[in-house]
């Protein structure tokens, strides 16, 4: 794919930085738009919003690739790409049906769900080859969104090696972050827990347009650090020209950037998110460390920088409300996280090589849940553990290695970059990635599509700061990638929309039918819908229980009991499920045989 004989493209003055062709500029525009706008749609967590983001990312990538293939070529950043390729290939492998022997060897935990021992349960799923993923639809959607955002970031990175595109991207994030933070503080005071003043949510801590304060804080912390890097880069650019930044032509940009940083940092603290505060502090420490290392040769500017940082810090402390300070000192909620982390490790041990399927944590986890009763846990509250459970040890290794190599390449580029603005933004991107890494240890930031989009933009800025020489890919490879993007998008768009809800409606309609004939017909329709669903989600305990009820209603009490017991095996800690299984088992015992005379 990479053309070794292509003349290196660098960000040197001889080759204007950022003049890297229409493909890179288009990808950057699409990525910035997604990252800035997605938070307003509740973090883009709704199925329709996820599909829209996926479509925009994949279509934007395919159009950029097509333009580059037919015009000036397509460039990629000078960072190692094999960890990203390995992670995406692993996720794709999880969708490939495997023979029983290979499945049992590579993913025994997944195999136990797809190939149950009870004959009545096994008859529902059938004897064929099965994929590793316990929720192939979600895995395909996750692969499509991850691949689309990653490809946009790779294509946009060369454009971000230039001061002009980098400043415009940073300014867009600054404006978006400021507006988001201002609205979030206003909405908390005006609307309380209602999103946009009218929408109640099933969480206890919504903030701004996000259903969780932690997800809001994760997005804003990354944005604040990136914009802080922009402010530093703008000020350093004026100093390099022998001008005081306060009197230079970029003074307004510096001041506005600092105002945006202050607003975003304040919003993180007002949100009461401890993970967000830790992430912000970690990123700020990283940014300060990079600044100190760079300022060794510029001692006169160091005291002013420290004084400015100290002033901003004191302002934040003075503005933070008392309840936020109390929240940051508390440790409530830690027991839930610790229990979830422990059970996630048990889940990982069941399939350490290939995991349970990218995005399939919500179905795979209930078998190993302990002490949480009827609470449904959708995420591991830790991106590392969730990635480990879903993609196994190789998947986590690819992810962590890719992040580490990107940070190293970006840090080296920041140290040697010629343009001060690019250097400052690169330092901000490194700090934002450090903040993301810290927050991911306490939450699931990367599982929120809007946060993943901003992380992709930050990674693109880091890749651009790493500098050249950029690598060109052949036109045929670019065209093939464009076609692949469209194919993946079509496959993801063709998936059924929330089939569980449709199957549940059929089952409820059957149970509420008054006429025996109507009930029998609706029961048969519910069975068909549930079997079809379980063929796509074999670990969905609720569907097994509904199917058990349908079988029992048709007179197959023994078969219904077997399916109900299988549902309980999939979610043994669920009290309501246990009670339903007990009732079905009692019905089966009563109809097993007539009493002896």
mmCIF file of N, CA, C and O in Angstrom, residues 449-499:
data_model
loop_
_atom_site.group_PDB
_atom_site.id
_atom_site.type_symbol
_atom_site.label_atom_id
_atom_site.label_comp_id
_atom_site.label_asym_id
_atom_site.label_seq_id
_atom_site.Cartn_x
_atom_site.Cartn_y
_atom_site.Cartn_z
ATOM 1 N N UNK A 449 -19.616 7.958 21.535
ATOM 2 C CA UNK A 449 -19.197 8.323 20.181
ATOM 3 C C UNK A 449 -18.641 9.739 20.052
ATOM 4 O O UNK A 449 -17.654 9.961 19.345
ATOM 5 N N UNK A 450 -19.245 10.721 20.715
ATOM 6 C CA UNK A 450 -18.738 12.088 20.602
ATOM 7 C C UNK A 450 -17.328 12.199 21.174
ATOM 8 O O UNK A 450 -16.476 12.903 20.621
ATOM 9 N N UNK A 451 -17.070 11.512 22.280
ATOM 10 C CA UNK A 451 -15.743 11.544 22.888
ATOM 11 C C UNK A 451 -14.733 10.805 22.021
ATOM 12 O O UNK A 451 -13.569 11.218 21.914
ATOM 13 N N UNK A 452 -15.172 9.712 21.394
ATOM 14 C CA UNK A 452 -14.279 8.998 20.482
ATOM 15 C C UNK A 452 -13.926 9.861 19.282
ATOM 16 O O UNK A 452 -12.786 9.835 18.790
ATOM 17 N N UNK A 453 -14.890 10.664 18.803
ATOM 18 C CA UNK A 453 -14.614 11.545 17.671
ATOM 19 C C UNK A 453 -13.589 12.615 18.041
ATOM 20 O O UNK A 453 -12.669 12.910 17.262
ATOM 21 N N UNK A 454 -13.734 13.215 19.233
ATOM 22 C CA UNK A 454 -12.749 14.212 19.653
ATOM 23 C C UNK A 454 -11.391 13.554 19.881
ATOM 24 O O UNK A 454 -10.345 14.145 19.558
ATOM 25 N N UNK A 455 -11.377 12.343 20.427
ATOM 26 C CA UNK A 455 -10.111 11.631 20.601
ATOM 27 C C UNK A 455 -9.441 11.379 19.257
ATOM 28 O O UNK A 455 -8.206 11.474 19.133
ATOM 29 N N UNK A 456 -10.233 11.070 18.220
ATOM 30 C CA UNK A 456 -9.659 10.883 16.885
ATOM 31 C C UNK A 456 -9.057 12.190 16.365
ATOM 32 O O UNK A 456 -7.975 12.188 15.756
ATOM 33 N N UNK A 457 -9.737 13.316 16.606
ATOM 34 C CA UNK A 457 -9.185 14.605 16.176
ATOM 35 C C UNK A 457 -7.908 14.927 16.934
ATOM 36 O O UNK A 457 -6.919 15.401 16.340
ATOM 37 N N UNK A 458 -7.898 14.680 18.234
ATOM 38 C CA UNK A 458 -6.689 14.925 19.028
ATOM 39 C C UNK A 458 -5.545 14.046 18.535
ATOM 40 O O UNK A 458 -4.393 14.492 18.420
ATOM 41 N N UNK A 459 -5.846 12.784 18.225
ATOM 42 C CA UNK A 459 -4.812 11.890 17.687
ATOM 43 C C UNK A 459 -4.308 12.395 16.343
ATOM 44 O O UNK A 459 -3.112 12.284 16.038
ATOM 45 N N UNK A 460 -5.205 12.955 15.518
ATOM 46 C CA UNK A 460 -4.776 13.516 14.235
ATOM 47 C C UNK A 460 -3.846 14.703 14.443
ATOM 48 O O UNK A 460 -2.841 14.857 13.726
ATOM 49 N N UNK A 461 -4.153 15.563 15.424
ATOM 50 C CA UNK A 461 -3.267 16.688 15.733
ATOM 51 C C UNK A 461 -1.903 16.179 16.182
ATOM 52 O O UNK A 461 -0.860 16.704 15.775
ATOM 53 N N UNK A 462 -1.909 15.144 17.025
ATOM 54 C CA UNK A 462 -0.634 14.565 17.467
ATOM 55 C C UNK A 462 0.131 13.976 16.295
ATOM 56 O O UNK A 462 1.355 14.126 16.199
ATOM 57 N N UNK A 463 -0.591 13.295 15.384
ATOM 58 C CA UNK A 463 0.075 12.745 14.206
ATOM 59 C C UNK A 463 0.636 13.825 13.313
ATOM 60 O O UNK A 463 1.724 13.673 12.735
ATOM 61 N N UNK A 464 -0.084 14.949 13.175
ATOM 62 C CA UNK A 464 0.442 16.054 12.389
ATOM 63 C C UNK A 464 1.659 16.683 13.033
ATOM 64 O O UNK A 464 2.623 17.058 12.348
ATOM 65 N N UNK A 465 1.639 16.802 14.371
ATOM 66 C CA UNK A 465 2.783 17.371 15.077
ATOM 67 C C UNK A 465 4.005 16.472 15.004
ATOM 68 O O UNK A 465 5.139 16.950 15.146
ATOM 69 N N UNK A 466 3.777 15.159 14.793
ATOM 70 C CA UNK A 466 4.924 14.253 14.668
ATOM 71 C C UNK A 466 5.782 14.596 13.458
ATOM 72 O O UNK A 466 6.963 14.228 13.400
ATOM 73 N N UNK A 467 5.208 15.314 12.483
ATOM 74 C CA UNK A 467 5.984 15.765 11.332
ATOM 75 C C UNK A 467 6.158 14.707 10.278
ATOM 76 O O UNK A 467 5.638 13.595 10.364
ATOM 77 N N UNK A 468 6.919 15.085 9.234
ATOM 78 C CA UNK A 468 7.153 14.197 8.102
ATOM 79 C C UNK A 468 8.393 13.359 8.303
ATOM 80 O O UNK A 468 8.997 13.377 9.370
ATOM 81 N N UNK A 469 8.821 12.651 7.264
ATOM 82 C CA UNK A 469 8.174 12.634 5.942
ATOM 83 C C UNK A 469 6.879 11.811 5.949
ATOM 84 O O UNK A 469 6.816 10.748 6.545
ATOM 85 N N UNK A 470 5.847 12.351 5.299
ATOM 86 C CA UNK A 470 4.593 11.631 5.183
ATOM 87 C C UNK A 470 4.722 10.539 4.120
ATOM 88 O O UNK A 470 5.546 10.625 3.228
ATOM 89 N N UNK A 471 3.859 9.553 4.259
ATOM 90 C CA UNK A 471 3.907 8.408 3.345
ATOM 91 C C UNK A 471 2.706 8.443 2.418
ATOM 92 O O UNK A 471 1.582 8.710 2.855
ATOM 93 N N UNK A 472 2.957 8.199 1.152
ATOM 94 C CA UNK A 472 1.877 8.186 0.163
ATOM 95 C C UNK A 472 1.449 6.753 -0.114
ATOM 96 O O UNK A 472 2.266 5.838 -0.125
ATOM 97 N N UNK A 473 0.161 6.563 -0.316
ATOM 98 C CA UNK A 473 -0.331 5.243 -0.678
ATOM 99 C C UNK A 473 -0.693 5.256 -2.160
ATOM 100 O O UNK A 473 -1.021 6.300 -2.734
ATOM 101 N N UNK A 474 -0.598 4.125 -2.773
ATOM 102 C CA UNK A 474 -0.853 4.015 -4.204
ATOM 103 C C UNK A 474 -2.321 4.312 -4.513
ATOM 104 O O UNK A 474 -3.208 4.147 -3.679
ATOM 105 N N UNK A 475 -2.559 4.750 -5.730
ATOM 106 C CA UNK A 475 -3.919 5.097 -6.121
ATOM 107 C C UNK A 475 -4.859 3.901 -6.034
ATOM 108 O O UNK A 475 -6.009 4.022 -5.604
ATOM 109 N N UNK A 476 -4.367 2.747 -6.438
ATOM 110 C CA UNK A 476 -5.212 1.551 -6.368
ATOM 111 C C UNK A 476 -5.583 1.210 -4.934
ATOM 112 O O UNK A 476 -6.732 0.834 -4.650
ATOM 113 N N UNK A 477 -4.618 1.351 -4.032
ATOM 114 C CA UNK A 477 -4.909 1.076 -2.625
ATOM 115 C C UNK A 477 -5.905 2.083 -2.071
ATOM 116 O O UNK A 477 -6.809 1.731 -1.297
ATOM 117 N N UNK A 478 -5.763 3.355 -2.468
ATOM 118 C CA UNK A 478 -6.711 4.364 -2.017
ATOM 119 C C UNK A 478 -8.119 4.089 -2.517
ATOM 120 O O UNK A 478 -9.101 4.219 -1.778
ATOM 121 N N UNK A 479 -8.228 3.694 -3.785
ATOM 122 C CA UNK A 479 -9.542 3.364 -4.337
ATOM 123 C C UNK A 479 -10.144 2.147 -3.634
ATOM 124 O O UNK A 479 -11.349 2.103 -3.357
ATOM 125 N N UNK A 480 -9.305 1.159 -3.342
ATOM 126 C CA UNK A 480 -9.795 -0.034 -2.641
ATOM 127 C C UNK A 480 -10.286 0.315 -1.243
ATOM 128 O O UNK A 480 -11.317 -0.208 -0.788
ATOM 129 N N UNK A 481 -9.569 1.206 -0.560
ATOM 130 C CA UNK A 481 -10.012 1.634 0.764
ATOM 131 C C UNK A 481 -11.348 2.374 0.685
ATOM 132 O O UNK A 481 -12.224 2.199 1.536
ATOM 133 N N UNK A 482 -11.492 3.210 -0.340
ATOM 134 C CA UNK A 482 -12.751 3.941 -0.504
ATOM 135 C C UNK A 482 -13.913 2.980 -0.720
ATOM 136 O O UNK A 482 -14.995 3.134 -0.131
ATOM 137 N N UNK A 483 -13.715 1.980 -1.559
ATOM 138 C CA UNK A 483 -14.767 0.993 -1.804
ATOM 139 C C UNK A 483 -15.068 0.199 -0.528
ATOM 140 O O UNK A 483 -16.233 -0.101 -0.220
ATOM 141 N N UNK A 484 -14.030 -0.125 0.242
ATOM 142 C CA UNK A 484 -14.228 -0.853 1.494
ATOM 143 C C UNK A 484 -15.050 -0.042 2.481
ATOM 144 O O UNK A 484 -15.897 -0.590 3.198
ATOM 145 N N UNK A 485 -14.809 1.271 2.531
ATOM 146 C CA UNK A 485 -15.588 2.136 3.419
ATOM 147 C C UNK A 485 -17.075 2.071 3.069
ATOM 148 O O UNK A 485 -17.937 1.953 3.951
ATOM 149 N N UNK A 486 -17.376 2.150 1.797
ATOM 150 C CA UNK A 486 -18.770 2.108 1.369
ATOM 151 C C UNK A 486 -19.381 0.752 1.690
ATOM 152 O O UNK A 486 -20.533 0.649 2.143
ATOM 153 N N UNK A 487 -18.612 -0.324 1.461
ATOM 154 C CA UNK A 487 -19.135 -1.666 1.736
ATOM 155 C C UNK A 487 -19.428 -1.859 3.221
ATOM 156 O O UNK A 487 -20.475 -2.412 3.598
ATOM 157 N N UNK A 488 -18.524 -1.416 4.079
ATOM 158 C CA UNK A 488 -18.752 -1.540 5.525
ATOM 159 C C UNK A 488 -19.956 -0.713 5.952
ATOM 160 O O UNK A 488 -20.773 -1.154 6.776
ATOM 161 N N UNK A 489 -20.098 0.482 5.377
ATOM 162 C CA UNK A 489 -21.240 1.324 5.710
ATOM 163 C C UNK A 489 -22.550 0.661 5.304
ATOM 164 O O UNK A 489 -23.528 0.653 6.067
ATOM 165 N N UNK A 490 -22.598 0.092 4.112
ATOM 166 C CA UNK A 490 -23.812 -0.573 3.657
ATOM 167 C C UNK A 490 -24.152 -1.769 4.547
ATOM 168 O O UNK A 490 -25.325 -2.011 4.869
ATOM 169 N N UNK A 491 -23.122 -2.513 4.957
ATOM 170 C CA UNK A 491 -23.364 -3.658 5.837
ATOM 171 C C UNK A 491 -23.902 -3.209 7.190
ATOM 172 O O UNK A 491 -24.830 -3.818 7.742
ATOM 173 N N UNK A 492 -23.349 -2.122 7.748
ATOM 174 C CA UNK A 492 -23.820 -1.632 9.046
ATOM 175 C C UNK A 492 -25.224 -1.045 8.936
ATOM 176 O O UNK A 492 -26.064 -1.236 9.824
ATOM 177 N N UNK A 493 -25.504 -0.344 7.831
ATOM 178 C CA UNK A 493 -26.823 0.263 7.660
ATOM 179 C C UNK A 493 -27.907 -0.782 7.435
ATOM 180 O O UNK A 493 -29.086 -0.529 7.726
ATOM 181 N N UNK A 494 -27.538 -1.955 6.913
ATOM 182 C CA UNK A 494 -28.520 -3.000 6.635
ATOM 183 C C UNK A 494 -28.913 -3.801 7.878
ATOM 184 O O UNK A 494 -29.853 -4.596 7.810
ATOM 185 N N UNK A 495 -28.240 -3.592 8.997
ATOM 186 C CA UNK A 495 -28.572 -4.336 10.208
ATOM 187 C C UNK A 495 -29.949 -3.926 10.730
ATOM 188 O O UNK A 495 -30.351 -2.773 10.595
ATOM 189 N N UNK A 496 -30.684 -4.860 11.326
ATOM 190 C CA UNK A 496 -32.015 -4.520 11.846
ATOM 191 C C UNK A 496 -31.920 -3.508 12.984
ATOM 192 O O UNK A 496 -30.964 -3.508 13.761
ATOM 193 N N UNK A 497 -32.920 -2.648 13.073
ATOM 194 C CA UNK A 497 -32.954 -1.595 14.073
ATOM 195 C C UNK A 497 -33.620 -2.102 15.343
ATOM 196 O O UNK A 497 -34.838 -2.306 15.375
ATOM 197 N N UNK A 498 -32.816 -2.329 16.382
ATOM 198 C CA UNK A 498 -33.308 -2.759 17.691
ATOM 199 C C UNK A 498 -34.262 -3.953 17.594
ATOM 200 O O UNK A 498 -35.450 -3.870 17.958
ATOM 201 N N UNK A 499 -33.793 -5.103 17.106
ATOM 202 C CA UNK A 499 -34.677 -6.278 16.970
ATOM 203 C C UNK A 499 -35.207 -6.783 18.305
ATOM 204 O O UNK A 499 -36.262 -7.422 18.341
#
